[in-house]
PDB file of C-alpha atoms and ligand atoms in Angstrom:
ATOM      1  CA  MET C 109     -13.688 -37.421  40.974  1.00  0.00           C
ATOM      2  CA  VAL C 110     -14.739 -34.197  39.117  1.00  0.00           C
ATOM      3  CA  GLN C 111     -17.306 -34.956  36.401  1.00  0.00           C
ATOM      4  CA  PRO C 112     -15.295 -34.491  32.820  1.00  0.00           C
ATOM      5  CA  TYR C 113     -16.198 -30.524  31.035  1.00  0.00           C
ATOM      6  CA  ASN C 114     -16.869 -32.182  27.646  1.00  0.00           C
ATOM      7  CA  ASP C 115     -18.784 -34.560  28.931  1.00  0.00           C
ATOM      8  CA  ARG C 116     -22.206 -32.896  31.619  1.00  0.00           C
ATOM      9  CA  ASP C 117     -26.201 -32.721  30.018  1.00  0.00           C
ATOM     10  CA  GLY C 118     -26.900 -29.457  29.335  1.00  0.00           C
ATOM     11  CA  PHE C 119     -26.235 -26.125  26.268  1.00  0.00           C
ATOM     12  CA  ILE C 120     -23.609 -23.503  25.139  1.00  0.00           C
ATOM     13  CA  TRP C 121     -23.465 -21.032  23.313  1.00  0.00           C
ATOM     14  CA  MET C 122     -21.898 -20.712  20.542  1.00  0.00           C
ATOM     15  CA  ASP C 123     -21.121 -18.817  18.101  1.00  0.00           C
ATOM     16  CA  GLY C 124     -24.980 -17.414  17.792  1.00  0.00           C
ATOM     17  CA  ALA C 125     -27.112 -20.568  19.428  1.00  0.00           C
ATOM     18  CA  LEU C 126     -27.551 -23.100  21.931  1.00  0.00           C
ATOM     19  CA  ARG C 127     -26.048 -26.477  21.239  1.00  0.00           C
ATOM     20  CA  PRO C 128     -26.262 -29.401  23.412  1.00  0.00           C
ATOM     21  CA  TRP C 129     -23.204 -29.055  25.921  1.00  0.00           C
ATOM     22  CA  ARG C 130     -21.120 -32.160  24.323  1.00  0.00           C
ATOM     23  CA  GLU C 131     -21.526 -30.688  20.787  1.00  0.00           C
ATOM     24  CA  ALA C 132     -19.807 -27.639  21.440  1.00  0.00           C
ATOM     25  CA  GLU C 133     -15.921 -29.118  20.287  1.00  0.00           C
ATOM     26  CA  VAL C 134     -13.315 -26.254  18.464  1.00  0.00           C
ATOM     27  CA  HIS C 135     -11.211 -29.020  15.313  1.00  0.00           C
ATOM     28  CA  ILE C 136      -8.010 -29.729  16.287  1.00  0.00           C
ATOM     29  CA  LEU C 137      -6.403 -27.002  13.927  1.00  0.00           C
ATOM     30  CA  THR C 138      -7.592 -24.113  15.353  1.00  0.00           C
ATOM     31  CA  HIS C 139      -5.432 -20.832  16.032  1.00  0.00           C
ATOM     32  CA  ALA C 140      -6.057 -20.647  19.812  1.00  0.00           C
ATOM     33  CA  LEU C 141      -5.334 -23.922  20.678  1.00  0.00           C
ATOM     34  CA  HIS C 142      -1.432 -23.929  18.413  1.00  0.00           C
ATOM     35  CA  TYR C 143      -0.879 -19.812  19.432  1.00  0.00           C
ATOM     36  CA  GLY C 144      -2.578 -18.850  22.020  1.00  0.00           C
ATOM     37  CA  SER C 145      -5.288 -16.220  20.222  1.00  0.00           C
ATOM     38  CA  SER C 146      -8.139 -16.561  22.800  1.00  0.00           C
ATOM     39  CA  VAL C 147      -9.500 -14.136  25.724  1.00  0.00           C
ATOM     40  CA  PHE C 148     -11.702 -15.640  28.345  1.00  0.00           C
ATOM     41  CA  GLU C 149     -14.313 -13.688  30.979  1.00  0.00           C
ATOM     42  CA  GLY C 150     -14.950 -15.174  34.352  1.00  0.00           C
ATOM     43  CA  GLN C 151     -18.146 -13.783  36.302  1.00  0.00           C
ATOM     44  CA  ARG C 152     -20.683 -15.037  38.656  1.00  0.00           C
ATOM     45  CA  ALA C 153     -24.741 -15.528  38.931  1.00  0.00           C
ATOM     46  CA  TYR C 154     -26.016 -14.556  42.727  1.00  0.00           C
ATOM     47  CA  ASN C 155     -29.738 -15.633  42.469  1.00  0.00           C
ATOM     48  CA  GLY C 156     -30.570 -15.491  38.682  1.00  0.00           C
ATOM     49  CA  LYS C 157     -28.115 -12.498  38.237  1.00  0.00           C
ATOM     50  CA  ILE C 158     -24.689 -11.845  36.919  1.00  0.00           C
ATOM     51  CA  PHE C 159     -22.574  -9.262  39.151  1.00  0.00           C
ATOM     52  CA  LYS C 160     -20.987  -6.904  37.196  1.00  0.00           C
ATOM     53  CA  LEU C 161     -22.425  -8.447  33.693  1.00  0.00           C
ATOM     54  CA  THR C 162     -21.980  -5.475  30.914  1.00  0.00           C
ATOM     55  CA  GLU C 163     -18.526  -4.277  32.730  1.00  0.00           C
ATOM     56  CA  HIS C 164     -17.543  -8.186  31.497  1.00  0.00           C
ATOM     57  CA  SER C 165     -18.526  -7.873  28.838  1.00  0.00           C
ATOM     58  CA  GLU C 166     -16.563  -4.272  27.951  1.00  0.00           C
ATOM     59  CA  ARG C 167     -14.209  -6.726  29.463  1.00  0.00           C
ATOM     60  CA  LEU C 168     -13.876  -9.231  26.614  1.00  0.00           C
ATOM     61  CA  HIS C 169     -15.016  -7.424  23.973  1.00  0.00           C
ATOM     62  CA  LYS C 170     -10.905  -4.924  24.727  1.00  0.00           C
ATOM     63  CA  SER C 171      -9.459  -8.376  25.602  1.00  0.00           C
ATOM     64  CA  ALA C 172      -9.847  -9.803  21.457  1.00  0.00           C
ATOM     65  CA  GLU C 173      -9.416  -6.205  20.086  1.00  0.00           C
ATOM     66  CA  ILE C 174      -5.630  -6.128  22.274  1.00  0.00           C
ATOM     67  CA  LEU C 175      -4.790  -9.303  20.364  1.00  0.00           C
ATOM     68  CA  GLY C 176      -6.216  -7.771  17.134  1.00  0.00           C
ATOM     69  CA  PHE C 177     -10.260  -9.685  16.879  1.00  0.00           C
ATOM     70  CA  LYS C 178     -13.204  -7.567  16.832  1.00  0.00           C
ATOM     71  CA  LEU C 179     -15.934  -9.959  18.044  1.00  0.00           C
ATOM     72  CA  PRO C 180     -19.061  -9.517  15.236  1.00  0.00           C
ATOM     73  CA  TRP C 181     -21.299  -9.836  19.092  1.00  0.00           C
ATOM     74  CA  SER C 182     -21.884  -6.454  20.765  1.00  0.00           C
ATOM     75  CA  VAL C 183     -21.664  -6.316  24.271  1.00  0.00           C
ATOM     76  CA  ALA C 184     -25.539  -6.513  24.312  1.00  0.00           C
ATOM     77  CA  GLU C 185     -25.384  -9.390  22.411  1.00  0.00           C
ATOM     78  CA  ILE C 186     -23.197 -11.151  24.781  1.00  0.00           C
ATOM     79  CA  ASP C 187     -24.837 -10.282  27.910  1.00  0.00           C
ATOM     80  CA  ALA C 188     -28.488 -11.260  26.285  1.00  0.00           C
ATOM     81  CA  ALA C 189     -26.516 -14.651  25.664  1.00  0.00           C
ATOM     82  CA  CYS C 190     -24.506 -15.138  28.797  1.00  0.00           C
ATOM     83  CA  GLU C 191     -28.498 -14.238  31.043  1.00  0.00           C
ATOM     84  CA  GLU C 192     -29.625 -17.436  27.982  1.00  0.00           C
ATOM     85  CA  VAL C 193     -26.822 -19.546  29.080  1.00  0.00           C
ATOM     86  CA  LEU C 194     -28.056 -19.235  33.080  1.00  0.00           C
ATOM     87  CA  GLU C 195     -31.686 -19.944  31.859  1.00  0.00           C
ATOM     88  CA  ALA C 196     -31.195 -23.031  28.916  1.00  0.00           C
ATOM     89  CA  ASN C 197     -29.336 -24.684  32.058  1.00  0.00           C
ATOM     90  CA  GLY C 198     -31.558 -23.782  34.789  1.00  0.00           C
ATOM     91  CA  LEU C 199     -29.040 -22.119  36.889  1.00  0.00           C
ATOM     92  CA  THR C 200     -29.535 -19.073  38.988  1.00  0.00           C
ATOM     93  CA  ASP C 201     -26.103 -19.772  41.235  1.00  0.00           C
ATOM     94  CA  ALA C 202     -23.247 -19.883  38.681  1.00  0.00           C
ATOM     95  CA  TYR C 203     -19.772 -19.522  37.257  1.00  0.00           C
ATOM     96  CA  VAL C 204     -20.336 -17.710  33.605  1.00  0.00           C
ATOM     97  CA  ARG C 205     -17.646 -19.051  31.457  1.00  0.00           C
ATOM     98  CA  PRO C 206     -17.236 -16.606  27.492  1.00  0.00           C
ATOM     99  CA  VAL C 207     -14.412 -17.058  25.805  1.00  0.00           C
ATOM    100  CA  ALA C 208     -13.287 -16.061  22.404  1.00  0.00           C
ATOM    101  CA  TRP C 209     -11.389 -17.209  19.846  1.00  0.00           C
ATOM    102  CA  ARG C 210      -8.929 -17.013  16.437  1.00  0.00           C
ATOM    103  CA  GLY C 211     -10.305 -20.229  14.445  1.00  0.00           C
ATOM    104  CA  SER C 212      -8.929 -22.561  11.418  1.00  0.00           C
ATOM    105  CA  GLU C 213      -8.440 -20.093   8.588  1.00  0.00           C
ATOM    106  CA  GLN C 214      -4.786 -19.733   9.201  1.00  0.00           C
ATOM    107  CA  MET C 215      -2.339 -21.575  10.375  1.00  0.00           C
ATOM    108  CA  GLY C 216       0.728 -20.149  10.837  1.00  0.00           C
ATOM    109  CA  VAL C 217       2.024 -17.023  13.667  1.00  0.00           C
ATOM    110  CA  SER C 218      -0.409 -15.244  11.047  1.00  0.00           C
ATOM    111  CA  ALA C 219      -4.069 -15.425  11.778  1.00  0.00           C
ATOM    112  CA  GLN C 220      -5.542 -12.338   9.695  1.00  0.00           C
ATOM    113  CA  ALA C 221      -7.499 -15.165   7.922  1.00  0.00           C
ATOM    114  CA  THR C 222      -9.259 -16.368  10.973  1.00  0.00           C
ATOM    115  CA  LYS C 223     -12.543 -15.874  11.837  1.00  0.00           C
ATOM    116  CA  PRO C 224     -13.239 -14.902  16.002  1.00  0.00           C
ATOM    117  CA  HIS C 225     -15.681 -17.273  17.783  1.00  0.00           C
ATOM    118  CA  LEU C 226     -17.822 -16.881  20.920  1.00  0.00           C
ATOM    119  CA  ALA C 227     -19.086 -19.532  23.268  1.00  0.00           C
ATOM    120  CA  ILE C 228     -20.651 -19.337  26.663  1.00  0.00           C
ATOM    121  CA  ALA C 229     -20.579 -21.943  29.257  1.00  0.00           C
ATOM    122  CA  ALA C 230     -22.690 -22.089  32.884  1.00  0.00           C
ATOM    123  CA  TRP C 231     -22.033 -24.444  35.842  1.00  0.00           C
ATOM    124  CA  GLU C 232     -23.024 -24.817  39.192  1.00  0.00           C
ATOM    125  CA  TRP C 233     -19.415 -23.828  41.099  1.00  0.00           C
ATOM    126  CA  GLY C 234     -19.203 -23.536  44.760  1.00  0.00           C
ATOM    127  CA  LYS C 235     -16.048 -21.290  46.282  1.00  0.00           C
ATOM    128  CA  TYR C 236     -12.865 -20.874  44.609  1.00  0.00           C
ATOM    129  CA  PHE C 237     -10.777 -21.965  47.868  1.00  0.00           C
ATOM    130  CA  ASP C 238     -12.442 -24.806  49.551  1.00  0.00           C
ATOM    131  CA  GLU C 239     -14.619 -23.246  52.172  1.00  0.00           C
ATOM    132  CA  LYS C 240     -13.232 -24.405  56.008  1.00  0.00           C
ATOM    133  CA  LYS C 241      -9.386 -23.720  55.009  1.00  0.00           C
ATOM    134  CA  ALA C 242     -10.671 -19.921  53.082  1.00  0.00           C
ATOM    135  CA  ASN C 243     -12.385 -18.914  56.970  1.00  0.00           C
ATOM    136  CA  GLU C 244      -8.822 -18.878  58.599  1.00  0.00           C
ATOM    137  CA  GLY C 245      -7.018 -17.890  55.540  1.00  0.00           C
ATOM    138  CA  ILE C 246      -5.410 -19.831  52.489  1.00  0.00           C
ATOM    139  CA  ARG C 247      -2.078 -19.925  52.521  1.00  0.00           C
ATOM    140  CA  LEU C 248       0.252 -18.431  49.423  1.00  0.00           C
ATOM    141  CA  ASP C 249       3.474 -19.677  47.744  1.00  0.00           C
ATOM    142  CA  ILE C 250       5.712 -17.532  45.927  1.00  0.00           C
ATOM    143  CA  ALA C 251       5.295 -18.334  42.631  1.00  0.00           C
ATOM    144  CA  PRO C 252       8.785 -19.129  40.533  1.00  0.00           C
ATOM    145  CA  TYR C 253       7.480 -16.859  37.329  1.00  0.00           C
ATOM    146  CA  ARG C 254       6.601 -13.180  37.917  1.00  0.00           C
ATOM    147  CA  ARG C 255       3.476 -10.741  35.976  1.00  0.00           C
ATOM    148  CA  PRO C 256       6.188 -10.161  32.364  1.00  0.00           C
ATOM    149  CA  ALA C 257       6.968  -6.478  31.626  1.00  0.00           C
ATOM    150  CA  PRO C 258       4.153  -4.193  29.840  1.00  0.00           C
ATOM    151  CA  HIS C 259       6.123  -4.391  27.268  1.00  0.00           C
ATOM    152  CA  THR C 260       6.936  -8.294  27.159  1.00  0.00           C
ATOM    153  CA  ALA C 261       2.594  -9.162  27.090  1.00  0.00           C
ATOM    154  CA  PRO C 262      -0.761  -6.948  26.684  1.00  0.00           C
ATOM    155  CA  VAL C 263      -1.137  -7.337  30.696  1.00  0.00           C
ATOM    156  CA  HIS C 264      -4.444  -5.334  30.316  1.00  0.00           C
ATOM    157  CA  ALA C 265      -5.634  -8.526  27.989  1.00  0.00           C
ATOM    158  CA  LYS C 266      -7.773 -11.725  30.148  1.00  0.00           C
ATOM    159  CA  ALA C 267      -5.930 -13.815  27.263  1.00  0.00           C
ATOM    160  CA  ALA C 268      -5.073 -17.427  27.468  1.00  0.00           C
ATOM    161  CA  GLY C 269      -1.602 -16.920  26.309  1.00  0.00           C
ATOM    162  CA  LEU C 270      -0.929 -15.090  30.426  1.00  0.00           C
ATOM    163  CA  TYR C 271      -2.102 -18.000  32.262  1.00  0.00           C
ATOM    164  CA  MET C 272       0.395 -20.176  30.851  1.00  0.00           C
ATOM    165  CA  ILE C 273       2.979 -19.102  33.980  1.00  0.00           C
ATOM    166  CA  CYS C 274      -0.112 -18.605  36.260  1.00  0.00           C
ATOM    167  CA  THR C 275      -0.983 -22.496  35.785  1.00  0.00           C
ATOM    168  CA  ILE C 276       2.883 -23.081  36.061  1.00  0.00           C
ATOM    169  CA  SER C 277       3.598 -21.562  39.870  1.00  0.00           C
ATOM    170  CA  LYS C 278      -0.499 -22.655  40.433  1.00  0.00           C
ATOM    171  CA  HIS C 279       0.897 -25.958  40.559  1.00  0.00           C
ATOM    172  CA  GLU C 280       4.027 -26.023  41.794  1.00  0.00           C
ATOM    173  CA  ALA C 281       2.477 -23.724  44.999  1.00  0.00           C
ATOM    174  CA  GLU C 282       0.230 -26.892  45.695  1.00  0.00           C
ATOM    175  CA  ALA C 283       2.883 -29.773  45.376  1.00  0.00           C
ATOM    176  CA  LYS C 284       4.615 -27.918  48.634  1.00  0.00           C
ATOM    177  CA  GLY C 285       1.305 -27.887  50.421  1.00  0.00           C
ATOM    178  CA  TYR C 286      -0.291 -24.278  49.498  1.00  0.00           C
ATOM    179  CA  ASP C 287      -3.413 -23.257  48.090  1.00  0.00           C
ATOM    180  CA  ASP C 288      -1.738 -20.835  45.557  1.00  0.00           C
ATOM    181  CA  ALA C 289       1.284 -18.201  44.955  1.00  0.00           C
ATOM    182  CA  MET C 290       1.574 -15.284  44.781  1.00  0.00           C
ATOM    183  CA  MET C 291       3.539 -13.499  42.076  1.00  0.00           C
ATOM    184  CA  PHE C 292       6.030 -10.529  42.228  1.00  0.00           C
ATOM    185  CA  ASP C 293       5.724  -8.249  39.287  1.00  0.00           C
ATOM    186  CA  TRP C 294       9.153  -7.920  36.518  1.00  0.00           C
ATOM    187  CA  GLU C 295      10.893  -5.660  38.421  1.00  0.00           C
ATOM    188  CA  GLY C 296      10.240  -7.918  42.536  1.00  0.00           C
ATOM    189  CA  ARG C 297       6.847  -5.664  43.104  1.00  0.00           C
ATOM    190  CA  VAL C 298       4.324  -7.776  45.341  1.00  0.00           C
ATOM    191  CA  ALA C 299       1.556  -8.012  41.767  1.00  0.00           C
ATOM    192  CA  GLU C 300      -1.291 -10.405  42.931  1.00  0.00           C
ATOM    193  CA  ALA C 301      -2.393 -14.227  42.580  1.00  0.00           C
ATOM    194  CA  THR C 302      -2.522 -16.653  39.844  1.00  0.00           C
ATOM    195  CA  GLY C 303      -6.066 -15.651  39.096  1.00  0.00           C
ATOM    196  CA  ALA C 304      -6.699 -12.976  42.065  1.00  0.00           C
ATOM    197  CA  ASN C 305      -5.914  -9.416  42.805  1.00  0.00           C
ATOM    198  CA  ILE C 306      -4.202  -8.737  46.621  1.00  0.00           C
ATOM    199  CA  PHE C 307      -4.729  -6.253  49.482  1.00  0.00           C
ATOM    200  CA  PHE C 308      -3.616  -5.824  52.364  1.00  0.00           C
ATOM    201  CA  ILE C 309      -4.123  -4.153  56.047  1.00  0.00           C
ATOM    202  CA  LYS C 310      -2.205  -2.271  57.944  1.00  0.00           C
ATOM    203  CA  ASP C 311      -2.824   0.006  61.343  1.00  0.00           C
ATOM    204  CA  GLY C 312      -7.009  -0.099  59.369  1.00  0.00           C
ATOM    205  CA  VAL C 313      -5.920   1.465  56.059  1.00  0.00           C
ATOM    206  CA  ILE C 314      -5.925  -1.064  53.499  1.00  0.00           C
ATOM    207  CA  HIS C 315      -2.978  -1.405  51.014  1.00  0.00           C
ATOM    208  CA  THR C 316      -3.121  -2.574  47.320  1.00  0.00           C
ATOM    209  CA  PRO C 317      -0.289  -2.747  44.555  1.00  0.00           C
ATOM    210  CA  ILE C 318      -1.390  -0.279  41.747  1.00  0.00           C
ATOM    211  CA  ALA C 319      -2.972  -2.417  38.874  1.00  0.00           C
ATOM    212  CA  ASP C 320      -1.054  -0.867  35.901  1.00  0.00           C
ATOM    213  CA  VAL C 321       0.922  -3.915  35.204  1.00  0.00           C
ATOM    214  CA  PHE C 322      -1.714  -6.768  35.692  1.00  0.00           C
ATOM    215  CA  LEU C 323      -5.266  -7.480  35.396  1.00  0.00           C
ATOM    216  CA  ASN C 324      -7.513  -4.067  37.087  1.00  0.00           C
ATOM    217  CA  GLY C 325      -9.782  -6.908  38.593  1.00  0.00           C
ATOM    218  CA  ILE C 326     -13.923  -5.817  38.725  1.00  0.00           C
ATOM    219  CA  THR C 327     -14.024  -7.113  42.336  1.00  0.00           C
ATOM    220  CA  ARG C 328     -10.505  -5.332  43.098  1.00  0.00           C
ATOM    221  CA  ARG C 329     -12.321  -2.272  41.708  1.00  0.00           C
ATOM    222  CA  THR C 330     -15.489  -3.173  43.645  1.00  0.00           C
ATOM    223  CA  VAL C 331     -13.588  -4.186  46.995  1.00  0.00           C
ATOM    224  CA  ILE C 332     -11.913  -0.698  47.293  1.00  0.00           C
ATOM    225  CA  GLU C 333     -15.021   0.887  46.706  1.00  0.00           C
ATOM    226  CA  LEU C 334     -16.799  -0.783  49.170  1.00  0.00           C
ATOM    227  CA  ALA C 335     -13.714   0.386  51.465  1.00  0.00           C
ATOM    228  CA  LYS C 336     -14.167   3.401  50.826  1.00  0.00           C
ATOM    229  CA  LYS C 337     -18.145   3.863  51.546  1.00  0.00           C
ATOM    230  CA  ARG C 338     -17.183   2.580  54.944  1.00  0.00           C
ATOM    231  CA  GLY C 339     -14.390   5.429  55.273  1.00  0.00           C
ATOM    232  CA  ILE C 340     -11.511   2.916  55.408  1.00  0.00           C
ATOM    233  CA  GLU C 341      -8.539   4.515  53.184  1.00  0.00           C
ATOM    234  CA  VAL C 342      -7.220   2.944  50.883  1.00  0.00           C
ATOM    235  CA  ILE C 343      -3.795   2.597  49.049  1.00  0.00           C
ATOM    236  CA  GLU C 344      -3.023   2.050  45.645  1.00  0.00           C
ATOM    237  CA  ARG C 345       1.033   2.228  45.354  1.00  0.00           C
ATOM    238  CA  ARG C 346       4.093  -0.170  44.922  1.00  0.00           C
ATOM    239  CA  ILE C 347       4.239  -2.827  47.421  1.00  0.00           C
ATOM    240  CA  TRP C 348       7.463  -4.339  47.759  1.00  0.00           C
ATOM    241  CA  PRO C 349       8.004  -7.310  49.755  1.00  0.00           C
ATOM    242  CA  GLU C 350      10.727  -5.991  52.517  1.00  0.00           C
ATOM    243  CA  GLU C 351       7.228  -4.718  53.819  1.00  0.00           C
ATOM    244  CA  LEU C 352       5.605  -7.780  53.637  1.00  0.00           C
ATOM    245  CA  ALA C 353       6.406  -7.889  57.130  1.00  0.00           C
ATOM    246  CA  GLN C 354       4.225  -5.316  58.668  1.00  0.00           C
ATOM    247  CA  PHE C 355       0.880  -6.155  57.067  1.00  0.00           C
ATOM    248  CA  GLU C 356      -1.135  -7.729  59.693  1.00  0.00           C
ATOM    249  CA  GLN C 357      -4.222  -9.024  57.199  1.00  0.00           C
ATOM    250  CA  CYS C 358      -4.753  -9.919  53.350  1.00  0.00           C
ATOM    251  CA  PHE C 359      -6.863 -10.864  51.372  1.00  0.00           C
ATOM    252  CA  LEU C 360      -7.581 -11.719  47.475  1.00  0.00           C
ATOM    253  CA  THR C 361     -10.368 -11.141  45.216  1.00  0.00           C
ATOM    254  CA  GLY C 362     -11.853 -12.124  42.716  1.00  0.00           C
ATOM    255  CA  SER C 363     -14.992 -12.565  40.574  1.00  0.00           C
ATOM    256  CA  ALA C 364     -14.356 -16.641  41.045  1.00  0.00           C
ATOM    257  CA  ALA C 365     -12.175 -15.828  44.608  1.00  0.00           C
ATOM    258  CA  GLU C 366     -14.824 -13.273  45.518  1.00  0.00           C
ATOM    259  CA  VAL C 367     -12.990 -12.139  48.568  1.00  0.00           C
ATOM    260  CA  THR C 368     -10.672 -14.696  50.506  1.00  0.00           C
ATOM    261  CA  PHE C 369      -8.527 -14.772  53.802  1.00  0.00           C
ATOM    262  CA  VAL C 370      -4.739 -15.020  53.246  1.00  0.00           C
ATOM    263  CA  LYS C 371      -3.214 -16.134  56.434  1.00  0.00           C
ATOM    264  CA  GLU C 372       0.545 -16.745  54.653  1.00  0.00           C
ATOM    265  CA  ILE C 373       2.685 -16.037  51.980  1.00  0.00           C
ATOM    266  CA  GLY C 374       5.782 -18.152  52.299  1.00  0.00           C
ATOM    267  CA  PRO C 375       7.447 -16.352  55.462  1.00  0.00           C
ATOM    268  CA  TRP C 376       5.115 -13.812  56.148  1.00  0.00           C
ATOM    269  CA  GLN C 377       1.895 -14.288  58.753  1.00  0.00           C
ATOM    270  CA  PHE C 378      -1.424 -12.503  58.656  1.00  0.00           C
ATOM    271  CA  ALA C 379      -5.165 -12.695  60.382  1.00  0.00           C
ATOM    272  CA  PRO C 380      -7.962 -12.137  58.945  1.00  0.00           C
ATOM    273  CA  GLY C 381      -9.484  -9.030  60.798  1.00  0.00           C
ATOM    274  CA  ASP C 382     -12.847  -6.827  61.253  1.00  0.00           C
ATOM    275  CA  ILE C 383     -11.685  -4.955  58.234  1.00  0.00           C
ATOM    276  CA  SER C 384     -11.103  -8.084  56.107  1.00  0.00           C
ATOM    277  CA  ARG C 385     -14.309  -9.444  57.399  1.00  0.00           C
ATOM    278  CA  GLN C 386     -16.452  -6.640  57.485  1.00  0.00           C
ATOM    279  CA  LEU C 387     -15.933  -6.202  53.104  1.00  0.00           C
ATOM    280  CA  ARG C 388     -16.413  -9.803  52.566  1.00  0.00           C
ATOM    281  CA  ALA C 389     -19.205  -9.088  54.077  1.00  0.00           C
ATOM    282  CA  ASP C 390     -20.465  -5.547  52.405  1.00  0.00           C
ATOM    283  CA  TYR C 391     -18.882  -8.122  49.389  1.00  0.00           C
ATOM    284  CA  ASP C 392     -21.584 -10.938  49.636  1.00  0.00           C
ATOM    285  CA  ASP C 393     -24.055  -8.386  50.532  1.00  0.00           C
ATOM    286  CA  LEU C 394     -23.929  -6.729  47.899  1.00  0.00           C
ATOM    287  CA  VAL C 395     -23.236  -9.321  44.863  1.00  0.00           C
ATOM    288  CA  ASN C 396     -26.995 -10.607  47.063  1.00  0.00           C
ATOM    289  CA  GLY C 397     -28.194  -7.825  46.270  1.00  0.00           C
ATOM    290  CA  ARG C 398     -28.738  -6.989  49.779  1.00  0.00           C
ATOM    291  CA  GLY C 399     -26.361  -4.097  49.261  1.00  0.00           C
TER     292      GLY C 399
HETATM  293  N1  LIG S 103      -6.082 -11.299  38.369  1.00  0.00           N
HETATM  294  C1  LIG S 103      -6.129 -12.801  37.751  1.00  0.00           C
HETATM  295  C2  LIG S 103      -4.836 -13.076  37.390  1.00  0.00           C
HETATM  296  C3  LIG S 103      -7.563 -13.034  37.589  1.00  0.00           C
HETATM  297  O1  LIG S 103      -7.424 -14.243  36.514  1.00  0.00           O
HETATM  298  C4  LIG S 103      -8.638 -12.620  37.835  1.00  0.00           C
HETATM  299  C5  LIG S 103      -9.640 -12.981  37.894  1.00  0.00           C
HETATM  300  N2  LIG S 103     -10.586 -13.011  35.723  1.00  0.00           N
HETATM  301  C6  LIG S 103      -7.905 -11.246  38.623  1.00  0.00           C
HETATM  302  C7  LIG S 103      -7.376 -11.067  38.483  1.00  0.00           C
HETATM  303  C8  LIG S 103      -9.696 -11.036  39.455  1.00  0.00           C
HETATM  304  O2  LIG S 103     -10.159  -9.975  38.386  1.00  0.00           O
HETATM  305  P1  LIG S 103     -12.287  -9.597  38.847  1.00  0.00           P
HETATM  306  O3  LIG S 103     -11.815  -9.407  39.435  1.00  0.00           O
HETATM  307  O4  LIG S 103     -12.316  -8.754  37.073  1.00  0.00           O
HETATM  308  O5  LIG S 103     -12.650 -11.131  37.828  1.00  0.00           O
END
């Protein structure tokens, strides 16, 4: 059994100061809990250094702004707080989770009077997907939900509310024995997995959906750069499900998922090949400071 996340030793940074882990609590009448007014980040530390820390803190700020609230801590202060949390918990290789939310000053849909809060926790977290499985490729179901249209949700915020359909989709996939689910976008094009972006390879060329209706992941952008550095062509374009049969390789990218091979999406099969393996190794080198 995994030790529950509210019952651990260590420290969590909350609203400007470190608190004992078990005391980092919110009241039940917190706006975020009722109305989804919460945004978060997820980043990994490797050998004591948080990869792309400032990009994550900037995105946290932007996500809050999209939801209409402003964090009273600057990007530099959030960066420093993340580092403080790592150090206070004696961690060097860890997952870091900043979360920002609207407080308890107001209940109801309107939340103008609520105060913004910020907490940062960190813990040791192995691979996002089972490592043995991920080596040959994980299996994805087709999600029952689609990524929402950009005029129906704040699709570029990393907002807690957007994960409701991801959790439902992932649960359905797991119940059928899959590792995760691939989501189409609102128009039926390939979008991403429930917590990671997706890439395909055919004839030595990488194809990935344009990230204009879902999160343009920091790992996604990093891997595109790594591929280009190796002289591998990367095409960002609309990808329809009918095309999936032609692709030879597939992988996911995310701060938690890193580069994870995919061997199956519903009826379509893939196998990790040289380019997937090269990019996974390049990403590993980069995050560990060997890049
Ligand atoms: N899409 C979704 C839905 C995610 O949750 C994540 C993880 N944050 C990503 C993509 C990948 O983003 P990043 O590479 O910035 O972690």
